[in-house]
Each structure stands twice: as structure tokens, then as C-alpha cells.
Amino acid sequence: MKYIIEHMDKKLWPWSIIEYRHISSTVGKDNLIITNVKVKDHKKIDFCEVHSETTDELELDKVCVLDPAAEKTLDPSDSANFDYLVFGGILGNDPPEARTKDLQIRCAERRNLGVEQFSTDNAVAVAKEIISGKKLSELKFTHNLTIDLDEGEEMILPFKYLLVDGKPFVSAELVEFIKKKKGF
Ligand SMILES: C[S@@+](CC[C@H](N)C(=O)[O-])C[C@H]1O[C@@H](n2cnc3c(N)ncnc32)[C@H](O)[C@@H]1O
């Protein structure tokens, strides 16, 4: 299975690059494709195959878009139906906006991972677990990750998180980045 992230935000933010690097370490460099990236940004994401074109322009077959608004839920049996799983490279808002609907690919099917919003790196990790044989109902989750900052401040990330060995699936690099309060 190949995992495609279609970058949909206006800029390639440092936060996006950290999430994309986390996705590369989750699925492997050879299994990650990032589309819709300006040529000037290609060398910033040298941990994947990168394209300036949109995913639709690549004209791929057996494609599934992961969308919280899809009618069907991704199932382990879908590993036989698809060669490519496509995700929106969207940092996400609270309350969530339905921007994944703008990710339209001819002939692609759509699947959800439940209705609640994951960060893109968590959505990929959950989909990978399902494609490897676990049903969504067999996975464990938590909500709203709190990152402690200096002097009693905190930042709450308003997403659903996959639990791995009882801990939220989050990139250590992202936690460090947030603690330094560098913004997006
Ligand atoms: C931060 S989420 C953005 C969700 C946001 N509410 C939207 O659609 O504008 C980034 C990507 O992760 C994937 N994703 C996140 N939660 C999902 C879910 N519950 N079901 C399917 N895909 C999901 C989608 O591909 C989505 O575009």
C-alpha cells in the first residue's frame, strides 16, 4: 500500500513538515508520496516521493480518499480494493472544517475512520493498522492532547489520537517544537 498526502494548506509550514516526517517514519520513505507541493519546497521534504501535481493529475488507479464525511468506514478487506490511500495535508481547525471534501480524485472511493478529526499523521497510522488487519473498533484512542509549556501554560491539540502501548501517538519532534512555541 502507498500512502499519499495531498498538501492542501497555503504554505508548507514547519509544523506540516514535522507531521510529514512522522508519517514517513510510520509508513517508510518508499511508501510515502506527497503531492501538490511547490517546486521551491521539494527539498524540504526529502523523506518521501514528492510531486508538484495534484493526486488527481497523477491519474492513478485503485485510489481511496480518507474523509471523515465518507459513508463507509475503512475495513481490513479494503487492502484488496486499493493500492493508494490519500489523505488531506491539512493542519485542521477546531471546530473542524470539512476541507477534505475539496480533495476530489476521479474514480476514487472514499472511506472514513469514524467521524472525529485525527491529525493527518494519526489518520495515516490508524489507516495503516486497519490495512494490516485490525478493525477500527479494535483500536484504542484518546482525545485532546495537552502539551505543558513554560510557567503553567499549556496547549491543547483538539484531535483524536491513536493509543500505542497506552500512549498517544504523537511525534516527539512536534512536542519539542510546540514547547519552544515557534507557532506554525
Ligand atoms: C486534520 S484532518 C482534517 C480534517 C478536517 N476536519 C477537514 O476535513 O477539513 C487531515 C486529514 O486526515 C484525514 N482524517 C482525519 N480524520 C479522519 C477521519 N475521522 N476519517 C477519515 N479521514 C480522516 C483526512 O484525510 C483529512 O483530510
PDB file of C-alpha atoms and ligand atoms in Angstrom:
ATOM      1  CA  MET A   1       0.000   0.000   0.000  1.00  0.00           C
ATOM      2  CA  LYS A   2       1.206   3.516  -0.869  1.00  0.00           C
ATOM      3  CA  TYR A   3       0.171   6.472   1.293  1.00  0.00           C
ATOM      4  CA  ILE A   4      -0.391   9.824  -0.433  1.00  0.00           C
ATOM      5  CA  ILE A   5      -0.653  13.168   1.353  1.00  0.00           C
ATOM      6  CA  GLU A   6      -2.077  15.913  -0.816  1.00  0.00           C
ATOM      7  CA  HIS A   7      -0.719  19.128   0.692  1.00  0.00           C
ATOM      8  CA  MET A   8      -3.755  21.453   0.929  1.00  0.00           C
ATOM      9  CA  ASP A   9      -2.621  24.328   3.158  1.00  0.00           C
ATOM     10  CA  LYS A  10      -1.437  27.580   1.553  1.00  0.00           C
ATOM     11  CA  LYS A  11       2.108  27.243   2.886  1.00  0.00           C
ATOM     12  CA  LEU A  12       4.352  24.323   3.762  1.00  0.00           C
ATOM     13  CA  TRP A  13       4.528  25.208   7.475  1.00  0.00           C
ATOM     14  CA  PRO A  14       7.335  23.854   9.730  1.00  0.00           C
ATOM     15  CA  TRP A  15       4.525  22.071  11.658  1.00  0.00           C
ATOM     16  CA  SER A  16       3.403  20.364   8.404  1.00  0.00           C
ATOM     17  CA  ILE A  17       6.978  19.244   7.661  1.00  0.00           C
ATOM     18  CA  ILE A  18       7.284  17.699  11.148  1.00  0.00           C
ATOM     19  CA  GLU A  19       3.976  15.819  10.665  1.00  0.00           C
ATOM     20  CA  TYR A  20       5.024  14.626   7.212  1.00  0.00           C
ATOM     21  CA  ARG A  21       8.387  13.416   8.554  1.00  0.00           C
ATOM     22  CA  HIS A  22       6.486  11.484  11.252  1.00  0.00           C
ATOM     23  CA  ILE A  23       4.330   9.904   8.530  1.00  0.00           C
ATOM     24  CA  SER A  24       7.460   8.885   6.611  1.00  0.00           C
ATOM     25  CA  SER A  25       8.813   7.121   9.697  1.00  0.00           C
ATOM     26  CA  THR A  26       5.418   5.409  10.170  1.00  0.00           C
ATOM     27  CA  VAL A  27       4.919   4.008   6.658  1.00  0.00           C
ATOM     28  CA  GLY A  28       8.514   4.087   5.327  1.00  0.00           C
ATOM     29  CA  LYS A  29      10.120   6.540   2.888  1.00  0.00           C
ATOM     30  CA  ASP A  30       9.388   4.292  -0.103  1.00  0.00           C
ATOM     31  CA  ASN A  31       5.659   4.143   0.677  1.00  0.00           C
ATOM     32  CA  LEU A  32       5.004   7.881   1.095  1.00  0.00           C
ATOM     33  CA  ILE A  33       4.100  10.261  -1.748  1.00  0.00           C
ATOM     34  CA  ILE A  34       3.350  13.946  -1.128  1.00  0.00           C
ATOM     35  CA  THR A  35       1.521  15.850  -3.889  1.00  0.00           C
ATOM     36  CA  ASN A  36       0.644  19.483  -4.657  1.00  0.00           C
ATOM     37  CA  VAL A  37       3.961  20.833  -3.323  1.00  0.00           C
ATOM     38  CA  LYS A  38       5.581  23.915  -4.904  1.00  0.00           C
ATOM     39  CA  VAL A  39       8.943  23.110  -6.564  1.00  0.00           C
ATOM     40  CA  LYS A  40      10.752  25.536  -4.220  1.00  0.00           C
ATOM     41  CA  ASP A  41       9.655  23.346  -1.268  1.00  0.00           C
ATOM     42  CA  HIS A  42      10.597  19.915  -2.685  1.00  0.00           C
ATOM     43  CA  LYS A  43      13.981  19.714  -0.998  1.00  0.00           C
ATOM     44  CA  LYS A  44      12.417  20.482   2.415  1.00  0.00           C
ATOM     45  CA  ILE A  45      10.668  17.087   2.336  1.00  0.00           C
ATOM     46  CA  ASP A  46      13.396  14.741   1.097  1.00  0.00           C
ATOM     47  CA  PHE A  47      11.952  11.844   3.147  1.00  0.00           C
ATOM     48  CA  CYS A  48       9.322  10.882   0.506  1.00  0.00           C
ATOM     49  CA  GLU A  49       8.489  10.937  -3.212  1.00  0.00           C
ATOM     50  CA  VAL A  50       7.281  14.483  -3.937  1.00  0.00           C
ATOM     51  CA  HIS A  51       5.190  15.905  -6.794  1.00  0.00           C
ATOM     52  CA  SER A  52       4.083  19.396  -7.824  1.00  0.00           C
ATOM     53  CA  GLU A  53       0.966  17.866  -9.418  1.00  0.00           C
ATOM     54  CA  THR A  54      -2.223  17.129  -7.529  1.00  0.00           C
ATOM     55  CA  THR A  55      -3.046  13.476  -6.875  1.00  0.00           C
ATOM     56  CA  ASP A  56      -5.822  13.642  -9.478  1.00  0.00           C
ATOM     57  CA  GLU A  57      -3.292  14.748 -12.107  1.00  0.00           C
ATOM     58  CA  LEU A  58      -1.190  11.607 -11.444  1.00  0.00           C
ATOM     59  CA  GLU A  59      -4.094   9.516 -12.890  1.00  0.00           C
ATOM     60  CA  LEU A  60      -3.669   6.564 -10.527  1.00  0.00           C
ATOM     61  CA  ASP A  61      -5.948   3.512 -10.240  1.00  0.00           C
ATOM     62  CA  LYS A  62      -7.396   1.832  -7.121  1.00  0.00           C
ATOM     63  CA  VAL A  63      -7.389   5.003  -5.060  1.00  0.00           C
ATOM     64  CA  CYS A  64      -9.228   5.696  -1.774  1.00  0.00           C
ATOM     65  CA  VAL A  65      -9.589   9.138  -0.170  1.00  0.00           C
ATOM     66  CA  LEU A  66      -9.793   9.131   3.634  1.00  0.00           C
ATOM     67  CA  ASP A  67     -12.540  11.579   4.568  1.00  0.00           C
ATOM     68  CA  PRO A  68     -14.401  11.938   7.899  1.00  0.00           C
ATOM     69  CA  ALA A  69     -17.567  12.654   5.858  1.00  0.00           C
ATOM     70  CA  ALA A  70     -17.395   9.420   3.791  1.00  0.00           C
ATOM     71  CA  GLU A  71     -20.310   6.997   4.201  1.00  0.00           C
ATOM     72  CA  LYS A  72     -18.248   3.794   4.541  1.00  0.00           C
ATOM     73  CA  THR A  73     -15.583   3.041   7.172  1.00  0.00           C
ATOM     74  CA  LEU A  74     -12.166   1.717   6.090  1.00  0.00           C
ATOM     75  CA  ASP A  75     -12.046  -2.058   6.681  1.00  0.00           C
ATOM     76  CA  PRO A  76      -9.179  -4.601   6.615  1.00  0.00           C
ATOM     77  CA  SER A  77     -10.789  -6.128   3.487  1.00  0.00           C
ATOM     78  CA  ASP A  78     -10.074  -2.817   1.664  1.00  0.00           C
ATOM     79  CA  SER A  79      -6.417  -3.857   1.417  1.00  0.00           C
ATOM     80  CA  ALA A  80      -7.521  -5.875  -1.634  1.00  0.00           C
ATOM     81  CA  ASN A  81      -9.513  -2.971  -3.125  1.00  0.00           C
ATOM     82  CA  PHE A  82      -6.936  -0.185  -3.082  1.00  0.00           C
ATOM     83  CA  ASP A  83      -3.269   0.450  -3.947  1.00  0.00           C
ATOM     84  CA  TYR A  84      -3.262   4.077  -2.732  1.00  0.00           C
ATOM     85  CA  LEU A  85      -4.741   5.719   0.374  1.00  0.00           C
ATOM     86  CA  VAL A  86      -4.952   9.515   0.073  1.00  0.00           C
ATOM     87  CA  PHE A  87      -5.125  11.982   2.978  1.00  0.00           C
ATOM     88  CA  GLY A  88      -5.546  15.743   3.168  1.00  0.00           C
ATOM     89  CA  GLY A  89      -2.389  17.558   4.207  1.00  0.00           C
ATOM     90  CA  ILE A  90      -4.424  19.915   6.383  1.00  0.00           C
ATOM     91  CA  LEU A  91      -3.357  21.133   9.815  1.00  0.00           C
ATOM     92  CA  GLY A  92      -7.009  21.185  10.946  1.00  0.00           C
ATOM     93  CA  ASN A  93      -9.161  23.661  12.880  1.00  0.00           C
ATOM     94  CA  ASP A  94     -11.407  23.485  15.920  1.00  0.00           C
ATOM     95  CA  PRO A  95     -14.285  23.170  15.221  1.00  0.00           C
ATOM     96  CA  PRO A  96     -13.234  21.087  12.210  1.00  0.00           C
ATOM     97  CA  GLU A  97     -13.901  22.422   8.732  1.00  0.00           C
ATOM     98  CA  ALA A  98     -14.878  19.891   6.070  1.00  0.00           C
ATOM     99  CA  ARG A  99     -11.971  20.726   3.767  1.00  0.00           C
ATOM    100  CA  THR A 100     -11.308  17.109   2.800  1.00  0.00           C
ATOM    101  CA  LYS A 101     -14.356  17.401   0.500  1.00  0.00           C
ATOM    102  CA  ASP A 102     -12.137  19.585  -1.740  1.00  0.00           C
ATOM    103  CA  LEU A 103      -9.835  16.586  -2.239  1.00  0.00           C
ATOM    104  CA  GLN A 104     -11.578  15.208  -5.320  1.00  0.00           C
ATOM    105  CA  ILE A 105      -9.944  12.465  -7.372  1.00  0.00           C
ATOM    106  CA  ARG A 106     -11.615  10.946 -10.405  1.00  0.00           C
ATOM    107  CA  CYS A 107     -12.802   7.335  -9.885  1.00  0.00           C
ATOM    108  CA  ALA A 108     -11.586   7.258  -6.257  1.00  0.00           C
ATOM    109  CA  GLU A 109     -13.716   5.745  -3.494  1.00  0.00           C
ATOM    110  CA  ARG A 110     -13.949   7.381  -0.056  1.00  0.00           C
ATOM    111  CA  ARG A 111     -13.748   5.900   3.446  1.00  0.00           C
ATOM    112  CA  ASN A 112     -13.927   7.320   6.972  1.00  0.00           C
ATOM    113  CA  LEU A 113     -12.045   6.428  10.162  1.00  0.00           C
ATOM    114  CA  GLY A 114     -15.040   7.448  12.276  1.00  0.00           C
ATOM    115  CA  VAL A 115     -16.479  10.961  12.377  1.00  0.00           C
ATOM    116  CA  GLU A 116     -13.990  12.636  14.725  1.00  0.00           C
ATOM    117  CA  GLN A 117     -10.983  14.517  13.391  1.00  0.00           C
ATOM    118  CA  PHE A 118      -7.472  12.999  13.611  1.00  0.00           C
ATOM    119  CA  SER A 119      -4.307  14.900  12.788  1.00  0.00           C
ATOM    120  CA  THR A 120      -3.002  13.735   9.392  1.00  0.00           C
ATOM    121  CA  ASP A 121      -0.177  11.656  10.930  1.00  0.00           C
ATOM    122  CA  ASN A 122      -2.649   9.905  13.243  1.00  0.00           C
ATOM    123  CA  ALA A 123      -5.112   9.287  10.381  1.00  0.00           C
ATOM    124  CA  VAL A 124      -2.290   7.574   8.456  1.00  0.00           C
ATOM    125  CA  ALA A 125      -1.294   5.469  11.494  1.00  0.00           C
ATOM    126  CA  VAL A 126      -4.914   4.376  12.062  1.00  0.00           C
ATOM    127  CA  ALA A 127      -5.394   3.504   8.372  1.00  0.00           C
ATOM    128  CA  LYS A 128      -2.148   1.509   8.382  1.00  0.00           C
ATOM    129  CA  GLU A 129      -3.357  -0.510  11.396  1.00  0.00           C
ATOM    130  CA  ILE A 130      -6.661  -1.230   9.610  1.00  0.00           C
ATOM    131  CA  ILE A 131      -4.987  -2.204   6.331  1.00  0.00           C
ATOM    132  CA  SER A 132      -2.724  -4.518   8.368  1.00  0.00           C
ATOM    133  CA  GLY A 133      -5.794  -6.370   9.691  1.00  0.00           C
ATOM    134  CA  LYS A 134      -7.282  -4.602  12.726  1.00  0.00           C
ATOM    135  CA  LYS A 135     -10.822  -3.218  12.664  1.00  0.00           C
ATOM    136  CA  LEU A 136     -11.367   0.402  13.750  1.00  0.00           C
ATOM    137  CA  SER A 137     -13.410  -0.915  16.711  1.00  0.00           C
ATOM    138  CA  GLU A 138     -10.365  -2.893  17.937  1.00  0.00           C
ATOM    139  CA  LEU A 139      -8.138   0.198  18.218  1.00  0.00           C
ATOM    140  CA  LYS A 140      -7.908   2.437  21.279  1.00  0.00           C
ATOM    141  CA  PHE A 141      -7.982   6.237  21.267  1.00  0.00           C
ATOM    142  CA  THR A 142      -7.804   9.333  23.432  1.00  0.00           C
ATOM    143  CA  HIS A 143      -8.927  12.910  22.764  1.00  0.00           C
ATOM    144  CA  ASN A 144      -7.375  16.370  23.127  1.00  0.00           C
ATOM    145  CA  LEU A 145      -3.675  16.053  23.820  1.00  0.00           C
ATOM    146  CA  THR A 146      -2.373  18.580  26.391  1.00  0.00           C
ATOM    147  CA  ILE A 147       1.213  19.794  25.973  1.00  0.00           C
ATOM    148  CA  ASP A 148       2.698  21.511  29.057  1.00  0.00           C
ATOM    149  CA  LEU A 149       4.538  24.734  28.222  1.00  0.00           C
ATOM    150  CA  ASP A 150       6.588  27.038  30.455  1.00  0.00           C
ATOM    151  CA  GLU A 151       5.239  28.773  33.547  1.00  0.00           C
ATOM    152  CA  GLY A 152       1.961  26.870  33.937  1.00  0.00           C
ATOM    153  CA  GLU A 153       0.793  27.427  30.358  1.00  0.00           C
ATOM    154  CA  GLU A 154      -0.468  24.578  28.205  1.00  0.00           C
ATOM    155  CA  MET A 155      -1.548  23.953  24.651  1.00  0.00           C
ATOM    156  CA  ILE A 156      -4.411  21.579  23.855  1.00  0.00           C
ATOM    157  CA  LEU A 157      -4.340  19.830  20.490  1.00  0.00           C
ATOM    158  CA  PRO A 158      -8.033  19.254  19.645  1.00  0.00           C
ATOM    159  CA  PHE A 159      -7.721  15.933  17.833  1.00  0.00           C
ATOM    160  CA  LYS A 160      -8.420  12.244  18.413  1.00  0.00           C
ATOM    161  CA  TYR A 161      -5.195  10.260  18.999  1.00  0.00           C
ATOM    162  CA  LEU A 162      -4.395   6.601  18.464  1.00  0.00           C
ATOM    163  CA  LEU A 163      -3.075   4.969  21.647  1.00  0.00           C
ATOM    164  CA  VAL A 164       0.069   2.886  21.127  1.00  0.00           C
ATOM    165  CA  ASP A 165       1.107   0.927  24.237  1.00  0.00           C
ATOM    166  CA  GLY A 166      -1.268   3.180  26.185  1.00  0.00           C
ATOM    167  CA  LYS A 167       0.362   6.429  24.960  1.00  0.00           C
ATOM    168  CA  PRO A 168      -0.960   8.966  22.411  1.00  0.00           C
ATOM    169  CA  PHE A 169       0.713   8.597  19.023  1.00  0.00           C
ATOM    170  CA  VAL A 170       2.483  11.943  18.681  1.00  0.00           C
ATOM    171  CA  SER A 171       5.848  12.917  17.240  1.00  0.00           C
ATOM    172  CA  ALA A 172       8.452  13.807  19.899  1.00  0.00           C
ATOM    173  CA  GLU A 173       9.774  16.390  17.416  1.00  0.00           C
ATOM    174  CA  LEU A 174       6.342  18.067  17.318  1.00  0.00           C
ATOM    175  CA  VAL A 175       6.087  18.189  21.119  1.00  0.00           C
ATOM    176  CA  GLU A 176       9.548  19.839  21.275  1.00  0.00           C
ATOM    177  CA  PHE A 177       8.545  22.287  18.541  1.00  0.00           C
ATOM    178  CA  ILE A 178       5.362  23.291  20.410  1.00  0.00           C
ATOM    179  CA  LYS A 179       7.242  23.671  23.710  1.00  0.00           C
ATOM    180  CA  LYS A 180       9.550  26.165  22.020  1.00  0.00           C
ATOM    181  CA  LYS A 181       6.356  27.987  20.961  1.00  0.00           C
ATOM    182  CA  LYS A 182       7.528  28.660  17.453  1.00  0.00           C
ATOM    183  CA  GLY A 183       3.946  28.759  16.084  1.00  0.00           C
ATOM    184  CA  PHE A 184       3.032  27.073  12.791  1.00  0.00           C
TER     185      PHE A 184
HETATM  186  C1  LIG B   1      -6.576  17.360  10.284  1.00  0.00           C
HETATM  187  S1  LIG B   1      -7.500  16.262   9.254  1.00  0.00           S
HETATM  188  C2  LIG B   1      -8.580  17.438   8.506  1.00  0.00           C
HETATM  189  C3  LIG B   1      -9.972  17.138   8.864  1.00  0.00           C
HETATM  190  C4  LIG B   1     -10.796  18.392   8.707  1.00  0.00           C
HETATM  191  N1  LIG B   1     -11.903  18.337   9.567  1.00  0.00           N
HETATM  192  C5  LIG B   1     -11.227  18.664   7.275  1.00  0.00           C
HETATM  193  O1  LIG B   1     -11.729  17.788   6.550  1.00  0.00           O
HETATM  194  O2  LIG B   1     -11.045  19.817   6.899  1.00  0.00           O
HETATM  195  C6  LIG B   1      -6.352  15.895   7.943  1.00  0.00           C
HETATM  196  C7  LIG B   1      -6.686  14.663   7.127  1.00  0.00           C
HETATM  197  O3  LIG B   1      -6.658  13.485   7.938  1.00  0.00           O
HETATM  198  C8  LIG B   1      -7.635  12.540   7.440  1.00  0.00           C
HETATM  199  N2  LIG B   1      -8.601  12.302   8.528  1.00  0.00           N
HETATM  200  C9  LIG B   1      -8.611  12.864   9.752  1.00  0.00           C
HETATM  201  N3  LIG B   1      -9.626  12.374  10.488  1.00  0.00           N
HETATM  202  C10 LIG B   1     -10.272  11.462   9.707  1.00  0.00           C
HETATM  203  C11 LIG B   1     -11.395  10.613   9.895  1.00  0.00           C
HETATM  204  N4  LIG B   1     -12.082  10.598  11.037  1.00  0.00           N
HETATM  205  N5  LIG B   1     -11.788   9.815   8.865  1.00  0.00           N
HETATM  206  C12 LIG B   1     -11.099   9.822   7.691  1.00  0.00           C
HETATM  207  N6  LIG B   1     -10.024  10.601   7.458  1.00  0.00           N
HETATM  208  C13 LIG B   1      -9.611  11.408   8.447  1.00  0.00           C
HETATM  209  C14 LIG B   1      -8.290  13.157   6.217  1.00  0.00           C
HETATM  210  O4  LIG B   1      -7.669  12.684   5.045  1.00  0.00           O
HETATM  211  C15 LIG B   1      -8.052  14.661   6.455  1.00  0.00           C
HETATM  212  O5  LIG B   1      -8.032  15.386   5.243  1.00  0.00           O
END
